[in-house]
Amino acid sequence: MAFQLLNGRELSLTVLTEIAAGVRKLIAAGRRAPHLVAVLVGNDLASETYVAGKMRACEQCGFRSTTLRFGNDVTQAELLAAIAALNADDEVDGFIVQLPLPPHIAEQAVIEAIDPRKDVDGFHPMNVGRLSIGLPCFVGATPLGLITLLDRYGIDTTGKHCVVVGRSNIVGKPTAMLLMQKSNPGNCTVTVCHSATPDLARYTRMADILITAVGQPGLITSSMVSEGVVVLDVGITRQPCATARSGYRLVGDVDFDDVAPHCAAITPVPGGVGPMTIASLMRNTYLAATANPLDQS
Ligand code: GUN
């Protein structure tokens, strides 16, 4: 079967260009540029790379951006004080605290300290709760990126069986919630599988749309999918690679070469969901600065 490649890199550029046009209009109307702050703790290599990518995207959109760095030894009280200052700063529209945090800091306490109106990651319980009952909110960047991919590629989701592999708070749960909502994209019958699911293939074979977010390279093979499935691969694992300039390569949860010939459409890794996540964070930041979803009911 000839499959359609869901090119997240290309689509993300379209989204960033749209946002940049919006920013130019704001500036022309005498408003300031949207401002995103990323809080980065320690020197985790993957987090450094992700934050650098987010700051680069800010530049492409015409946003102001700031990276606020803390050492690995920052105390929770210091971090909470920094968050309180960002909450109070009228020059900051949205901010993120890049995860993971060092083990001595309670991640949930940090997330709950963020003003939900500036929570462009959509991690605060206020945003998660509003998402679950279908109220306007900040939708997490990865779930929003997945929905945008389905929407912009014109993939009809109504009545489809969507199987989500992974139940994380960042991807699996909010994605399942979005796709079951009475909206388009949405209106799916949703099954969520996880590490305690026996015979995973039994479920994945029933999927019209398969979304994997577990970080297990090669987990999904051709014997686990049906002909004509749409596959969105959220897994991003770094594997050492001697021939890559960076010394590593990114691989998804799906054995792409094996699975793709059976798909109607599939995302590559890299260049699929990853760039859409960053573009969606930019979308959320633009919303925070212009039409905050938490002001709407
Ligand atoms: N770590 C991995 N993904 C994310 C994300 O989307 N946001 C934040 N803040 N940290 C992350």
PDB file of C-alpha atoms and ligand atoms in Angstrom:
ATOM      1  CA  MET A   1       0.000   0.000   0.000  1.00  0.00           C
ATOM      2  CA  ALA A   2       1.269   3.463  -0.838  1.00  0.00           C
ATOM      3  CA  PHE A   3       1.298   5.365   2.435  1.00  0.00           C
ATOM      4  CA  GLN A   4       1.100   9.080   3.042  1.00  0.00           C
ATOM      5  CA  LEU A   5       3.982  10.488   5.050  1.00  0.00           C
ATOM      6  CA  LEU A   6       2.662  12.855   7.715  1.00  0.00           C
ATOM      7  CA  ASN A   7       5.393  15.447   7.467  1.00  0.00           C
ATOM      8  CA  GLY A   8       5.457  17.230  10.813  1.00  0.00           C
ATOM      9  CA  ARG A   9       8.532  19.236   9.910  1.00  0.00           C
ATOM     10  CA  GLU A  10       6.801  20.771   6.897  1.00  0.00           C
ATOM     11  CA  LEU A  11       3.476  21.331   8.675  1.00  0.00           C
ATOM     12  CA  SER A  12       5.201  22.881  11.688  1.00  0.00           C
ATOM     13  CA  LEU A  13       6.785  25.481   9.388  1.00  0.00           C
ATOM     14  CA  THR A  14       3.330  26.337   8.044  1.00  0.00           C
ATOM     15  CA  VAL A  15       2.020  26.758  11.598  1.00  0.00           C
ATOM     16  CA  LEU A  16       5.020  28.882  12.646  1.00  0.00           C
ATOM     17  CA  THR A  17       4.542  31.068   9.553  1.00  0.00           C
ATOM     18  CA  GLU A  18       0.872  31.594  10.448  1.00  0.00           C
ATOM     19  CA  ILE A  19       1.822  32.566  14.000  1.00  0.00           C
ATOM     20  CA  ALA A  20       4.527  34.944  12.734  1.00  0.00           C
ATOM     21  CA  ALA A  21       1.900  36.673  10.555  1.00  0.00           C
ATOM     22  CA  GLY A  22      -0.291  37.080  13.651  1.00  0.00           C
ATOM     23  CA  VAL A  23       2.621  38.549  15.603  1.00  0.00           C
ATOM     24  CA  ARG A  24       3.322  41.096  12.844  1.00  0.00           C
ATOM     25  CA  LYS A  25      -0.302  42.217  13.094  1.00  0.00           C
ATOM     26  CA  LEU A  26       0.000  42.580  16.884  1.00  0.00           C
ATOM     27  CA  ILE A  27       3.125  44.711  16.517  1.00  0.00           C
ATOM     28  CA  ALA A  28       1.477  46.817  13.800  1.00  0.00           C
ATOM     29  CA  ALA A  29      -1.399  47.424  16.216  1.00  0.00           C
ATOM     30  CA  GLY A  30       1.065  48.730  18.804  1.00  0.00           C
ATOM     31  CA  ARG A  31       1.148  45.627  21.003  1.00  0.00           C
ATOM     32  CA  ARG A  32       4.317  43.983  22.248  1.00  0.00           C
ATOM     33  CA  ALA A  33       5.509  40.582  20.997  1.00  0.00           C
ATOM     34  CA  PRO A  34       4.354  37.498  22.935  1.00  0.00           C
ATOM     35  CA  HIS A  35       6.957  36.402  25.482  1.00  0.00           C
ATOM     36  CA  LEU A  36       7.723  32.782  26.420  1.00  0.00           C
ATOM     37  CA  VAL A  37      10.043  31.861  29.288  1.00  0.00           C
ATOM     38  CA  ALA A  38      11.569  28.399  29.649  1.00  0.00           C
ATOM     39  CA  VAL A  39      12.833  27.373  33.077  1.00  0.00           C
ATOM     40  CA  LEU A  40      15.715  24.916  32.712  1.00  0.00           C
ATOM     41  CA  VAL A  41      17.130  23.111  35.742  1.00  0.00           C
ATOM     42  CA  GLY A  42      20.465  21.274  35.641  1.00  0.00           C
ATOM     43  CA  ASN A  43      22.250  20.184  32.497  1.00  0.00           C
ATOM     44  CA  ASP A  44      20.293  17.232  31.120  1.00  0.00           C
ATOM     45  CA  LEU A  45      21.422  17.003  27.498  1.00  0.00           C
ATOM     46  CA  ALA A  46      17.985  16.132  26.075  1.00  0.00           C
ATOM     47  CA  SER A  47      16.325  18.995  27.996  1.00  0.00           C
ATOM     48  CA  GLU A  48      19.002  21.433  26.746  1.00  0.00           C
ATOM     49  CA  THR A  49      18.256  20.343  23.171  1.00  0.00           C
ATOM     50  CA  TYR A  50      14.480  20.598  23.590  1.00  0.00           C
ATOM     51  CA  VAL A  51      14.644  24.064  25.167  1.00  0.00           C
ATOM     52  CA  ALA A  52      17.041  25.282  22.471  1.00  0.00           C
ATOM     53  CA  GLY A  53      14.531  24.083  19.848  1.00  0.00           C
ATOM     54  CA  LYS A  54      11.700  25.918  21.605  1.00  0.00           C
ATOM     55  CA  MET A  55      13.704  29.153  21.807  1.00  0.00           C
ATOM     56  CA  ARG A  56      14.588  28.852  18.105  1.00  0.00           C
ATOM     57  CA  ALA A  57      10.899  28.486  17.261  1.00  0.00           C
ATOM     58  CA  CYS A  58      10.141  31.630  19.307  1.00  0.00           C
ATOM     59  CA  GLU A  59      12.560  33.501  17.078  1.00  0.00           C
ATOM     60  CA  GLN A  60      10.830  32.148  13.945  1.00  0.00           C
ATOM     61  CA  CYS A  61       7.493  33.409  15.291  1.00  0.00           C
ATOM     62  CA  GLY A  62       8.807  36.834  16.273  1.00  0.00           C
ATOM     63  CA  PHE A  63       8.297  36.105  19.984  1.00  0.00           C
ATOM     64  CA  ARG A  64      10.468  37.364  22.769  1.00  0.00           C
ATOM     65  CA  SER A  65      12.035  34.392  24.567  1.00  0.00           C
ATOM     66  CA  THR A  66      14.004  33.914  27.765  1.00  0.00           C
ATOM     67  CA  THR A  67      15.710  30.843  29.200  1.00  0.00           C
ATOM     68  CA  LEU A  68      15.920  30.952  32.985  1.00  0.00           C
ATOM     69  CA  ARG A  69      18.671  28.572  34.108  1.00  0.00           C
ATOM     70  CA  PHE A  70      19.164  26.981  37.506  1.00  0.00           C
ATOM     71  CA  GLY A  71      21.836  24.581  38.739  1.00  0.00           C
ATOM     72  CA  ASN A  72      21.090  20.990  39.717  1.00  0.00           C
ATOM     73  CA  ASP A  73      21.355  22.076  43.359  1.00  0.00           C
ATOM     74  CA  VAL A  74      18.532  24.646  43.220  1.00  0.00           C
ATOM     75  CA  THR A  75      16.128  24.196  46.138  1.00  0.00           C
ATOM     76  CA  GLN A  76      12.426  23.688  45.653  1.00  0.00           C
ATOM     77  CA  ALA A  77      11.792  26.946  47.555  1.00  0.00           C
ATOM     78  CA  GLU A  78      14.051  28.863  45.140  1.00  0.00           C
ATOM     79  CA  LEU A  79      12.285  27.366  42.151  1.00  0.00           C
ATOM     80  CA  LEU A  80       8.839  28.128  43.596  1.00  0.00           C
ATOM     81  CA  ALA A  81       9.945  31.729  44.247  1.00  0.00           C
ATOM     82  CA  ALA A  82      11.044  32.051  40.601  1.00  0.00           C
ATOM     83  CA  ILE A  83       7.670  30.710  39.456  1.00  0.00           C
ATOM     84  CA  ALA A  84       5.826  33.183  41.683  1.00  0.00           C
ATOM     85  CA  ALA A  85       7.849  35.996  40.080  1.00  0.00           C
ATOM     86  CA  LEU A  86       6.984  34.745  36.563  1.00  0.00           C
ATOM     87  CA  ASN A  87       3.309  34.488  37.526  1.00  0.00           C
ATOM     88  CA  ALA A  88       3.385  38.132  38.636  1.00  0.00           C
ATOM     89  CA  ASP A  89       5.386  39.459  35.665  1.00  0.00           C
ATOM     90  CA  ASP A  90       3.097  41.255  33.190  1.00  0.00           C
ATOM     91  CA  GLU A  91       5.839  41.038  30.561  1.00  0.00           C
ATOM     92  CA  VAL A  92       5.609  37.220  30.561  1.00  0.00           C
ATOM     93  CA  ASP A  93       2.671  35.677  28.671  1.00  0.00           C
ATOM     94  CA  GLY A  94       3.520  32.037  29.215  1.00  0.00           C
ATOM     95  CA  PHE A  95       6.234  29.861  30.712  1.00  0.00           C
ATOM     96  CA  ILE A  96       7.256  26.242  30.953  1.00  0.00           C
ATOM     97  CA  VAL A  97       9.370  24.358  33.457  1.00  0.00           C
ATOM     98  CA  GLN A  98      11.253  21.787  31.418  1.00  0.00           C
ATOM     99  CA  LEU A  99      10.878  18.279  32.854  1.00  0.00           C
ATOM    100  CA  PRO A 100      12.344  16.087  34.267  1.00  0.00           C
ATOM    101  CA  LEU A 101      13.444  17.942  37.398  1.00  0.00           C
ATOM    102  CA  PRO A 102      16.150  16.680  39.799  1.00  0.00           C
ATOM    103  CA  PRO A 103      14.787  14.067  42.247  1.00  0.00           C
ATOM    104  CA  HIS A 104      14.882  16.395  45.290  1.00  0.00           C
ATOM    105  CA  ILE A 105      12.206  18.617  43.708  1.00  0.00           C
ATOM    106  CA  ALA A 106       8.530  17.602  43.761  1.00  0.00           C
ATOM    107  CA  GLU A 107       7.439  17.944  40.147  1.00  0.00           C
ATOM    108  CA  GLN A 108       3.748  18.180  40.972  1.00  0.00           C
ATOM    109  CA  ALA A 109       4.304  21.002  43.493  1.00  0.00           C
ATOM    110  CA  VAL A 110       6.132  22.938  40.792  1.00  0.00           C
ATOM    111  CA  ILE A 111       3.415  22.320  38.183  1.00  0.00           C
ATOM    112  CA  GLU A 112       0.687  23.411  40.587  1.00  0.00           C
ATOM    113  CA  ALA A 113       2.564  26.633  41.407  1.00  0.00           C
ATOM    114  CA  ILE A 114       2.246  27.809  37.785  1.00  0.00           C
ATOM    115  CA  ASP A 115      -0.584  30.268  37.109  1.00  0.00           C
ATOM    116  CA  PRO A 116      -2.958  28.208  34.891  1.00  0.00           C
ATOM    117  CA  ARG A 117      -3.348  31.278  32.645  1.00  0.00           C
ATOM    118  CA  LYS A 118       0.391  31.137  31.875  1.00  0.00           C
ATOM    119  CA  ASP A 119       0.613  27.320  31.795  1.00  0.00           C
ATOM    120  CA  VAL A 120       1.298  26.959  28.068  1.00  0.00           C
ATOM    121  CA  ASP A 121       2.373  23.321  28.631  1.00  0.00           C
ATOM    122  CA  GLY A 122      -1.175  22.555  29.813  1.00  0.00           C
ATOM    123  CA  PHE A 123       0.143  20.537  32.784  1.00  0.00           C
ATOM    124  CA  HIS A 124      -1.694  22.331  35.631  1.00  0.00           C
ATOM    125  CA  PRO A 125      -4.669  20.387  37.064  1.00  0.00           C
ATOM    126  CA  MET A 126      -6.912  23.351  36.148  1.00  0.00           C
ATOM    127  CA  ASN A 127      -6.056  22.907  32.460  1.00  0.00           C
ATOM    128  CA  VAL A 128      -6.164  19.101  32.627  1.00  0.00           C
ATOM    129  CA  GLY A 129      -9.551  19.251  34.383  1.00  0.00           C
ATOM    130  CA  ARG A 130     -10.966  21.726  31.887  1.00  0.00           C
ATOM    131  CA  LEU A 131      -9.727  19.527  29.032  1.00  0.00           C
ATOM    132  CA  SER A 132     -11.479  16.512  30.547  1.00  0.00           C
ATOM    133  CA  ILE A 133     -14.860  18.275  30.564  1.00  0.00           C
ATOM    134  CA  GLY A 134     -14.434  19.971  27.201  1.00  0.00           C
ATOM    135  CA  LEU A 135     -13.859  23.565  28.373  1.00  0.00           C
ATOM    136  CA  PRO A 136     -11.408  25.936  26.653  1.00  0.00           C
ATOM    137  CA  CYS A 137      -7.927  25.390  28.125  1.00  0.00           C
ATOM    138  CA  PHE A 138      -4.273  25.067  27.302  1.00  0.00           C
ATOM    139  CA  VAL A 139      -3.969  21.643  25.669  1.00  0.00           C
ATOM    140  CA  GLY A 140      -0.554  20.019  26.124  1.00  0.00           C
ATOM    141  CA  ALA A 141       1.773  20.651  23.201  1.00  0.00           C
ATOM    142  CA  THR A 142       2.182  17.036  22.119  1.00  0.00           C
ATOM    143  CA  PRO A 143      -1.548  16.130  22.171  1.00  0.00           C
ATOM    144  CA  LEU A 144      -2.297  19.418  20.375  1.00  0.00           C
ATOM    145  CA  GLY A 145       0.388  18.600  17.805  1.00  0.00           C
ATOM    146  CA  LEU A 146      -1.209  15.193  17.166  1.00  0.00           C
ATOM    147  CA  ILE A 147      -4.666  16.713  16.733  1.00  0.00           C
ATOM    148  CA  THR A 148      -3.265  19.372  14.402  1.00  0.00           C
ATOM    149  CA  LEU A 149      -1.575  16.710  12.258  1.00  0.00           C
ATOM    150  CA  LEU A 150      -4.831  14.763  11.920  1.00  0.00           C
ATOM    151  CA  ASP A 151      -6.792  17.948  11.223  1.00  0.00           C
ATOM    152  CA  ARG A 152      -4.469  19.539   8.656  1.00  0.00           C
ATOM    153  CA  TYR A 153      -3.942  16.279   6.761  1.00  0.00           C
ATOM    154  CA  GLY A 154      -7.723  15.897   6.570  1.00  0.00           C
ATOM    155  CA  ILE A 155      -7.809  12.549   8.351  1.00  0.00           C
ATOM    156  CA  ASP A 156     -11.389  11.835   9.343  1.00  0.00           C
ATOM    157  CA  THR A 157     -11.553  10.586  12.917  1.00  0.00           C
ATOM    158  CA  THR A 158     -15.306  10.353  13.528  1.00  0.00           C
ATOM    159  CA  GLY A 159     -16.383   6.844  14.478  1.00  0.00           C
ATOM    160  CA  LYS A 160     -12.828   5.526  14.191  1.00  0.00           C
ATOM    161  CA  HIS A 161     -11.222   3.268  16.738  1.00  0.00           C
ATOM    162  CA  CYS A 162      -8.177   5.010  18.155  1.00  0.00           C
ATOM    163  CA  VAL A 163      -5.752   2.913  20.178  1.00  0.00           C
ATOM    164  CA  VAL A 164      -3.346   4.896  22.381  1.00  0.00           C
ATOM    165  CA  VAL A 165      -0.328   2.989  23.699  1.00  0.00           C
ATOM    166  CA  GLY A 166       0.956   4.757  26.824  1.00  0.00           C
ATOM    167  CA  ARG A 167      -0.890   6.416  29.704  1.00  0.00           C
ATOM    168  CA  SER A 168       1.430   9.294  30.648  1.00  0.00           C
ATOM    169  CA  ASN A 169       0.023  12.543  31.967  1.00  0.00           C
ATOM    170  CA  ILE A 170       1.880  14.412  29.200  1.00  0.00           C
ATOM    171  CA  VAL A 171       0.728  12.396  26.179  1.00  0.00           C
ATOM    172  CA  GLY A 172      -1.381   9.244  26.607  1.00  0.00           C
ATOM    173  CA  LYS A 173      -4.107  10.498  28.928  1.00  0.00           C
ATOM    174  CA  PRO A 174      -4.742  13.941  27.359  1.00  0.00           C
ATOM    175  CA  THR A 175      -4.599  12.483  23.837  1.00  0.00           C
ATOM    176  CA  ALA A 176      -7.216   9.864  24.737  1.00  0.00           C
ATOM    177  CA  MET A 177      -9.370  12.594  26.272  1.00  0.00           C
ATOM    178  CA  LEU A 178      -9.154  14.807  23.174  1.00  0.00           C
ATOM    179  CA  LEU A 179      -9.943  12.047  20.716  1.00  0.00           C
ATOM    180  CA  MET A 180     -13.024  10.880  22.611  1.00  0.00           C
ATOM    181  CA  GLN A 181     -14.476  14.399  22.717  1.00  0.00           C
ATOM    182  CA  LYS A 182     -17.506  15.261  20.645  1.00  0.00           C
ATOM    183  CA  SER A 183     -15.565  17.341  18.125  1.00  0.00           C
ATOM    184  CA  ASN A 184     -13.557  16.991  14.960  1.00  0.00           C
ATOM    185  CA  PRO A 185     -10.858  15.766  15.253  1.00  0.00           C
ATOM    186  CA  GLY A 186     -12.412  13.584  17.914  1.00  0.00           C
ATOM    187  CA  ASN A 187     -15.515  11.444  18.124  1.00  0.00           C
ATOM    188  CA  CYS A 188     -13.321   8.346  18.277  1.00  0.00           C
ATOM    189  CA  THR A 189     -13.832   5.169  20.211  1.00  0.00           C
ATOM    190  CA  VAL A 190     -10.682   5.201  22.322  1.00  0.00           C
ATOM    191  CA  THR A 191      -8.747   2.313  23.848  1.00  0.00           C
ATOM    192  CA  VAL A 192      -5.775   3.078  26.100  1.00  0.00           C
ATOM    193  CA  CYS A 193      -3.126   0.362  26.433  1.00  0.00           C
ATOM    194  CA  HIS A 194      -0.177   0.412  28.847  1.00  0.00           C
ATOM    195  CA  SER A 195       2.560  -1.667  30.433  1.00  0.00           C
ATOM    196  CA  ALA A 196       0.039  -3.933  32.188  1.00  0.00           C
ATOM    197  CA  THR A 197      -1.959  -4.664  29.020  1.00  0.00           C
ATOM    198  CA  PRO A 198      -1.674  -8.364  28.144  1.00  0.00           C
ATOM    199  CA  ASP A 199      -1.392  -9.183  24.426  1.00  0.00           C
ATOM    200  CA  LEU A 200      -0.881  -5.628  23.189  1.00  0.00           C
ATOM    201  CA  ALA A 201      -1.148  -6.770  19.561  1.00  0.00           C
ATOM    202  CA  ARG A 202      -4.737  -7.879  20.113  1.00  0.00           C
ATOM    203  CA  TYR A 203      -5.642  -4.211  20.645  1.00  0.00           C
ATOM    204  CA  THR A 204      -3.287  -2.538  18.170  1.00  0.00           C
ATOM    205  CA  ARG A 205      -4.646  -4.769  15.388  1.00  0.00           C
ATOM    206  CA  MET A 206      -8.099  -3.310  16.050  1.00  0.00           C
ATOM    207  CA  ALA A 207      -6.866   0.276  15.568  1.00  0.00           C
ATOM    208  CA  ASP A 208      -7.942   2.569  12.743  1.00  0.00           C
ATOM    209  CA  ILE A 209      -5.642   5.164  14.306  1.00  0.00           C
ATOM    210  CA  LEU A 210      -2.675   3.982  16.370  1.00  0.00           C
ATOM    211  CA  ILE A 211      -0.829   6.417  18.635  1.00  0.00           C
ATOM    212  CA  THR A 212       2.248   5.186  20.487  1.00  0.00           C
ATOM    213  CA  ALA A 213       3.988   7.111  23.247  1.00  0.00           C
ATOM    214  CA  VAL A 214       6.080   4.747  25.322  1.00  0.00           C
ATOM    215  CA  GLY A 215       9.721   5.217  24.279  1.00  0.00           C
ATOM    216  CA  GLN A 216      10.372   1.600  23.314  1.00  0.00           C
ATOM    217  CA  PRO A 217      12.120   1.455  19.932  1.00  0.00           C
ATOM    218  CA  GLY A 218      10.695  -1.134  17.562  1.00  0.00           C
ATOM    219  CA  LEU A 219       7.749  -1.990  19.825  1.00  0.00           C
ATOM    220  CA  ILE A 220       5.230  -1.886  16.972  1.00  0.00           C
ATOM    221  CA  THR A 221       5.845  -4.277  14.074  1.00  0.00           C
ATOM    222  CA  SER A 222       3.809  -5.087  10.966  1.00  0.00           C
ATOM    223  CA  SER A 223       2.158  -8.118  12.560  1.00  0.00           C
ATOM    224  CA  MET A 224       0.577  -5.773  15.123  1.00  0.00           C
ATOM    225  CA  VAL A 225      -1.325  -3.501  12.700  1.00  0.00           C
ATOM    226  CA  SER A 226      -4.183  -3.807  10.225  1.00  0.00           C
ATOM    227  CA  GLU A 227      -4.024  -2.709   6.600  1.00  0.00           C
ATOM    228  CA  GLY A 228      -4.858   0.969   6.150  1.00  0.00           C
ATOM    229  CA  VAL A 229      -4.084   2.077   9.702  1.00  0.00           C
ATOM    230  CA  VAL A 230      -3.004   5.667  10.463  1.00  0.00           C
ATOM    231  CA  VAL A 231       0.052   5.625  12.757  1.00  0.00           C
ATOM    232  CA  LEU A 232       1.272   8.544  14.878  1.00  0.00           C
ATOM    233  CA  ASP A 233       4.572   7.745  16.578  1.00  0.00           C
ATOM    234  CA  VAL A 234       5.294   9.928  19.612  1.00  0.00           C
ATOM    235  CA  GLY A 235       8.200   7.794  20.870  1.00  0.00           C
ATOM    236  CA  ILE A 236      11.527   9.578  20.749  1.00  0.00           C
ATOM    237  CA  THR A 237      14.467   7.525  21.996  1.00  0.00           C
ATOM    238  CA  ARG A 238      18.108   8.528  21.599  1.00  0.00           C
ATOM    239  CA  GLN A 239      20.264   5.698  20.355  1.00  0.00           C
ATOM    240  CA  PRO A 240      24.055   5.928  20.120  1.00  0.00           C
ATOM    241  CA  CYS A 241      25.067   6.182  16.458  1.00  0.00           C
ATOM    242  CA  ALA A 242      28.690   6.307  15.339  1.00  0.00           C
ATOM    243  CA  THR A 243      27.912   7.858  11.946  1.00  0.00           C
ATOM    244  CA  ALA A 244      25.736  10.717  13.237  1.00  0.00           C
ATOM    245  CA  ARG A 245      27.452  14.064  13.860  1.00  0.00           C
ATOM    246  CA  SER A 246      25.705  14.374  17.232  1.00  0.00           C
ATOM    247  CA  GLY A 247      26.706  10.833  18.224  1.00  0.00           C
ATOM    248  CA  TYR A 248      23.105   9.692  18.480  1.00  0.00           C
ATOM    249  CA  ARG A 249      20.004   9.200  16.380  1.00  0.00           C
ATOM    250  CA  LEU A 250      16.324   9.476  17.253  1.00  0.00           C
ATOM    251  CA  VAL A 251      14.102   6.425  16.881  1.00  0.00           C
ATOM    252  CA  GLY A 252      10.378   5.977  17.428  1.00  0.00           C
ATOM    253  CA  ASP A 253       8.276   3.201  18.963  1.00  0.00           C
ATOM    254  CA  VAL A 254       7.309   1.966  15.514  1.00  0.00           C
ATOM    255  CA  ASP A 255       9.513  -0.152  13.245  1.00  0.00           C
ATOM    256  CA  PHE A 256       8.929   2.298  10.386  1.00  0.00           C
ATOM    257  CA  ASP A 257      10.277   0.254   7.446  1.00  0.00           C
ATOM    258  CA  ASP A 258       8.288  -2.801   8.515  1.00  0.00           C
ATOM    259  CA  VAL A 259       5.020  -1.009   9.366  1.00  0.00           C
ATOM    260  CA  ALA A 260       4.793   1.851   6.828  1.00  0.00           C
ATOM    261  CA  PRO A 261       3.848  -0.313   3.791  1.00  0.00           C
ATOM    262  CA  HIS A 262       0.690  -1.373   5.666  1.00  0.00           C
ATOM    263  CA  CYS A 263      -0.378   2.178   6.578  1.00  0.00           C
ATOM    264  CA  ALA A 264      -2.675   4.725   4.970  1.00  0.00           C
ATOM    265  CA  ALA A 265      -0.552   7.379   6.698  1.00  0.00           C
ATOM    266  CA  ILE A 266       2.337   7.439   9.171  1.00  0.00           C
ATOM    267  CA  THR A 267       4.607   9.956  10.918  1.00  0.00           C
ATOM    268  CA  PRO A 268       8.383   9.570  10.584  1.00  0.00           C
ATOM    269  CA  VAL A 269      10.807   9.898  13.517  1.00  0.00           C
ATOM    270  CA  PRO A 270      12.420  12.366  13.464  1.00  0.00           C
ATOM    271  CA  GLY A 271      10.374  14.943  11.549  1.00  0.00           C
ATOM    272  CA  GLY A 272       6.881  13.839  12.580  1.00  0.00           C
ATOM    273  CA  VAL A 273       5.336  14.566  15.950  1.00  0.00           C
ATOM    274  CA  GLY A 274       8.421  16.312  17.454  1.00  0.00           C
ATOM    275  CA  PRO A 275       8.292  19.510  15.369  1.00  0.00           C
ATOM    276  CA  MET A 276       4.499  19.672  15.797  1.00  0.00           C
ATOM    277  CA  THR A 277       4.956  19.646  19.579  1.00  0.00           C
ATOM    278  CA  ILE A 278       7.151  22.732  19.389  1.00  0.00           C
ATOM    279  CA  ALA A 279       4.798  24.479  16.940  1.00  0.00           C
ATOM    280  CA  SER A 280       1.885  23.770  19.297  1.00  0.00           C
ATOM    281  CA  LEU A 281       3.759  25.308  22.221  1.00  0.00           C
ATOM    282  CA  MET A 282       4.132  28.429  20.076  1.00  0.00           C
ATOM    283  CA  ARG A 283       0.401  28.315  19.313  1.00  0.00           C
ATOM    284  CA  ASN A 284      -0.355  28.152  23.042  1.00  0.00           C
ATOM    285  CA  THR A 285       1.983  31.060  23.763  1.00  0.00           C
ATOM    286  CA  TYR A 286       0.295  33.143  21.058  1.00  0.00           C
ATOM    287  CA  LEU A 287      -3.084  32.293  22.608  1.00  0.00           C
ATOM    288  CA  ALA A 288      -1.828  33.246  26.079  1.00  0.00           C
ATOM    289  CA  ALA A 289      -0.896  36.667  24.712  1.00  0.00           C
ATOM    290  CA  THR A 290      -4.027  37.269  22.644  1.00  0.00           C
ATOM    291  CA  ALA A 291      -7.077  35.179  23.579  1.00  0.00           C
ATOM    292  CA  ASN A 292      -6.402  33.304  26.807  1.00  0.00           C
ATOM    293  CA  PRO A 293      -8.575  30.139  26.807  1.00  0.00           C
ATOM    294  CA  LEU A 294      -9.044  30.392  30.554  1.00  0.00           C
ATOM    295  CA  ASP A 295     -10.972  33.638  30.010  1.00  0.00           C
ATOM    296  CA  GLN A 296     -13.535  31.669  27.997  1.00  0.00           C
ATOM    297  CA  SER A 297     -16.260  29.374  29.279  1.00  0.00           C
TER     298      SER A 297
HETATM  299  N1  GUN B   1       9.785  17.144  29.001  1.00  0.00           N
HETATM  300  C1  GUN B   1       9.428  16.337  27.986  1.00  0.00           C
HETATM  301  N2  GUN B   1       8.406  16.873  27.289  1.00  0.00           N
HETATM  302  C2  GUN B   1       8.117  18.037  27.884  1.00  0.00           C
HETATM  303  C3  GUN B   1       7.152  19.052  27.631  1.00  0.00           C
HETATM  304  O1  GUN B   1       6.332  18.986  26.708  1.00  0.00           O
HETATM  305  N3  GUN B   1       7.173  20.112  28.476  1.00  0.00           N
HETATM  306  C4  GUN B   1       8.042  20.212  29.498  1.00  0.00           C
HETATM  307  N4  GUN B   1       7.982  21.296  30.282  1.00  0.00           N
HETATM  308  N5  GUN B   1       8.948  19.293  29.772  1.00  0.00           N
HETATM  309  C5  GUN B   1       8.978  18.220  28.965  1.00  0.00           C
END
